[in-house]
Short mmCIF file of C-alpha atoms and ligand atoms in Angstrom, two decimals:
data_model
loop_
_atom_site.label_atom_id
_atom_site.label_comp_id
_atom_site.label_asym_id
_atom_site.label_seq_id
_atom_site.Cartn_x
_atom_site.Cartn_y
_atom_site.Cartn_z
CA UNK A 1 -148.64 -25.31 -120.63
CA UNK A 2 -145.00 -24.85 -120.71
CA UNK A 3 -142.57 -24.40 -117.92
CA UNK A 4 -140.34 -21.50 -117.04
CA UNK A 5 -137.30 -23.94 -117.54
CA UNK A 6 -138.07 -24.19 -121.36
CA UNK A 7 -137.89 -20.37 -121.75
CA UNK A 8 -134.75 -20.05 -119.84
CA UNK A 9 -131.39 -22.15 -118.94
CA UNK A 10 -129.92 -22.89 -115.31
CA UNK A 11 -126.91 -21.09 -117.08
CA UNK A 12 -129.53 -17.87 -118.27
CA UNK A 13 -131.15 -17.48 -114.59
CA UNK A 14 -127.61 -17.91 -112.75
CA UNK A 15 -127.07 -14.88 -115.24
CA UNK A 16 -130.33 -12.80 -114.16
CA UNK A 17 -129.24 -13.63 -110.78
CA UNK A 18 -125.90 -12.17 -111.06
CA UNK A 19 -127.80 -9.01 -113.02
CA UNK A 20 -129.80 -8.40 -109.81
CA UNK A 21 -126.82 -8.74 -108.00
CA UNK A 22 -124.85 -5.78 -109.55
CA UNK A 23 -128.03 -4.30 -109.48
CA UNK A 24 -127.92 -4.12 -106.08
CA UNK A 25 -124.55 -2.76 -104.96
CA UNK A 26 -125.94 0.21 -106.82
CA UNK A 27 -128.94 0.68 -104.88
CA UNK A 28 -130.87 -0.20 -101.24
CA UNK A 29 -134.07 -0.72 -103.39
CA UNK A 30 -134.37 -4.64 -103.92
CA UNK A 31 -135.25 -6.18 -107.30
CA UNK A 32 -136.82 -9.58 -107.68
CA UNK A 33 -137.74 -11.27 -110.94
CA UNK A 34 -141.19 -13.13 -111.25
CA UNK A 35 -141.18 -15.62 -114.78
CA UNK A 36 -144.69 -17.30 -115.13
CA UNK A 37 -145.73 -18.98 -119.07
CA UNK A 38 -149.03 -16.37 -118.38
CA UNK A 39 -150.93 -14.43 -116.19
CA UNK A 40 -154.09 -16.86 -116.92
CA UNK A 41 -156.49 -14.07 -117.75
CA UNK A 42 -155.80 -12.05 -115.01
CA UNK A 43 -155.22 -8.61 -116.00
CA UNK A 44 -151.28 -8.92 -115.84
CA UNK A 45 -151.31 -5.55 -113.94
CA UNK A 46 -153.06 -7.32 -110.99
CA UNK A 47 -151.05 -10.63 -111.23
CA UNK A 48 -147.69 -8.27 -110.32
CA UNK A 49 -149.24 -7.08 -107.70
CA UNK A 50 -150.25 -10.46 -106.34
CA UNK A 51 -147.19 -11.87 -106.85
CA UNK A 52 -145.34 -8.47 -105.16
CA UNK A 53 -147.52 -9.59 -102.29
CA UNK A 54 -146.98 -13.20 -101.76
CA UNK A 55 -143.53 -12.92 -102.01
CA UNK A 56 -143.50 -10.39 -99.14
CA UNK A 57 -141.99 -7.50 -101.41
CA UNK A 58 -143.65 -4.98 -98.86
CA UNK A 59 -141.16 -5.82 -96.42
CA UNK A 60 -138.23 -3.15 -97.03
CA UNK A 61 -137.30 -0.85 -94.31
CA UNK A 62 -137.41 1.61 -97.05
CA UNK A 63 -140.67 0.38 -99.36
CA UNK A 64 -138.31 0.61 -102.35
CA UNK A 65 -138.36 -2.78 -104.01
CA UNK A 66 -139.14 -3.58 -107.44
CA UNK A 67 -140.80 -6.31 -109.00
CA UNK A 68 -140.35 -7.36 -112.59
CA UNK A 69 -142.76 -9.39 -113.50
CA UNK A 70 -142.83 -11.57 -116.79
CA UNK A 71 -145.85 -13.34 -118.33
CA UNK A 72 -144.13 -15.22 -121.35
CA UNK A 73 -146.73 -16.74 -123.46
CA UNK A 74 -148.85 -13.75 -123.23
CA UNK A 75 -145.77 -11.46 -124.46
CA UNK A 76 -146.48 -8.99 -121.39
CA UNK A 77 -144.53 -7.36 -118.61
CA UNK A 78 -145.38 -5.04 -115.82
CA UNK A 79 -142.75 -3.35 -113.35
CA UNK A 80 -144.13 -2.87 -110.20
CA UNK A 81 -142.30 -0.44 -107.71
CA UNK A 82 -143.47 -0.13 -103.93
CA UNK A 83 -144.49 3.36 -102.45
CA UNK A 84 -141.56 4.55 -101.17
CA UNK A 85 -140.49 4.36 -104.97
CA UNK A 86 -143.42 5.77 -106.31
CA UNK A 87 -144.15 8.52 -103.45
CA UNK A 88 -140.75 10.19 -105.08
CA UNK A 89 -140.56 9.26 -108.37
CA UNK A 90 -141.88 10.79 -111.65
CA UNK A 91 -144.93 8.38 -112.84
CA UNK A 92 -142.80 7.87 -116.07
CA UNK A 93 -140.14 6.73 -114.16
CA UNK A 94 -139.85 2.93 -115.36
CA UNK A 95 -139.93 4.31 -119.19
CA UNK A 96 -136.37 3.40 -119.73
CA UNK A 97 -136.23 0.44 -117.92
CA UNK A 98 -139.39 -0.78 -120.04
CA UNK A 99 -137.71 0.70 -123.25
CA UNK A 100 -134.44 -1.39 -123.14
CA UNK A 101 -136.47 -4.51 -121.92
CA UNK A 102 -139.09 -4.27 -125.11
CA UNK A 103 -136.39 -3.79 -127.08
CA UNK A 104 -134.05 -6.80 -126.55
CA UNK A 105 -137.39 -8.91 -126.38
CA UNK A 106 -138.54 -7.56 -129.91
CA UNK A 107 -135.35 -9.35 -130.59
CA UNK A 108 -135.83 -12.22 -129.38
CA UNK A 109 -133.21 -11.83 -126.99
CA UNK A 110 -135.75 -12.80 -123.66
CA UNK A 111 -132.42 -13.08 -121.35
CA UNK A 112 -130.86 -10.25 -122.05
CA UNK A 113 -133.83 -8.08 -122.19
CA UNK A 114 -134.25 -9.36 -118.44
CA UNK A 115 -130.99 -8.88 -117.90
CA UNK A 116 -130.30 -5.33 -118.86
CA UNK A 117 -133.92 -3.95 -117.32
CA UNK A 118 -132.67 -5.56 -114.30
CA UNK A 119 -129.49 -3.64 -114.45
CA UNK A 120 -131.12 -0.36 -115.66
CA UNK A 121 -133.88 -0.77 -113.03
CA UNK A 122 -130.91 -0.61 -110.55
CA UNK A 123 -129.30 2.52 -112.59
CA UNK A 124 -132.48 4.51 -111.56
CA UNK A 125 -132.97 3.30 -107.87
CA UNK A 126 -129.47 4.68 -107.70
CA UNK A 127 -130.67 8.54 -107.67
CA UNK A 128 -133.56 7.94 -105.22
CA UNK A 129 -132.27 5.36 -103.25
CA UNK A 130 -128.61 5.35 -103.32
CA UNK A 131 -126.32 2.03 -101.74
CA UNK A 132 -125.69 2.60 -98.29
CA UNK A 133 -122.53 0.95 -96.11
CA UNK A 134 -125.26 -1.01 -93.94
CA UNK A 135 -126.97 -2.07 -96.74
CA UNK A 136 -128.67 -5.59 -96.37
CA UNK A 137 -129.90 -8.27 -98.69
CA UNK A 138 -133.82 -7.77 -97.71
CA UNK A 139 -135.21 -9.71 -100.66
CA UNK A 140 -133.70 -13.08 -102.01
CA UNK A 141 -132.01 -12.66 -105.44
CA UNK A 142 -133.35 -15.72 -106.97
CA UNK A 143 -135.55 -15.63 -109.64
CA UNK A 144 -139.04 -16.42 -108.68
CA UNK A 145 -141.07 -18.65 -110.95
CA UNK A 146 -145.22 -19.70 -111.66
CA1 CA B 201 -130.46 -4.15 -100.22
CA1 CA B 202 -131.90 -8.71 -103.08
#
């Protein structure tokens, strides 16, 4: 099985990184990115959700992070929001975020399409869940890998 380090350079994540940092100084909803080869038969649905849990992603004063979750191999991706997201959101909310992300990766273009559904993921928190002055880093920025 391949690694996450043959579908993405140091130089690629310290980009997604950065992404989820500009991200953030738009919104207090946190983003994390999960990148795992695949989802090993697990409905890849289910394996966001796992992941959203072991890495805590409950854990916002608010409930407003988001998970983007990548199974490679298996060509799938799920964005998972927490309840305070979803409790005021339209259910078609991600749509845009998912568009620009299929798009780039119908390309090819796996990095950027992480990139810019990181960045439009933080376009749409903005609305809900606007940056505040206290805002704090609740959720690490690093990419998070299977
Ligand atoms: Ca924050
Ligand atoms: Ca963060």
């Amino acid at each position: 099985m391949s690694k996450v380090e043959d579908f993405l350079t140091k130089e690629e994540e310290q980009e997604i990184v950065s992404a989820i940092r500009v991200a953030e100084l738009n919104t207090s909803g946190e983003i994390r990115v999960h990148i795992e080869a695949s989802s090993n038969k697990d409905d890849a649905f289910n394996r966001a959700l796992e992941v959203f849990h072991s890495l805590k992603m409950f854990e916002t004063k608010q409930q407003n992070a988001v998970l983007i979750y990548v199974a490679v191999e298996d060509h799938k991706f799920v964005i998972y929001g927490d309840e305070g997201i979803n409790k005021v959101v339209p259910t078609n909310f991600w749509d845009t975020t998912k568009n620009t992300m299929q798009t780039y990766f119908k390309q090819g273009d796996f990095k950027k399409g992480i990139v810019e559904g990181v960045l439009k993921a933080g376009q749409e928190l903005k609305t809900h869940f606007p940056w505040q002055t206290d805002d704090e880093d609740e959720l690490s920025n690093e990419i998070s890998k299977g």
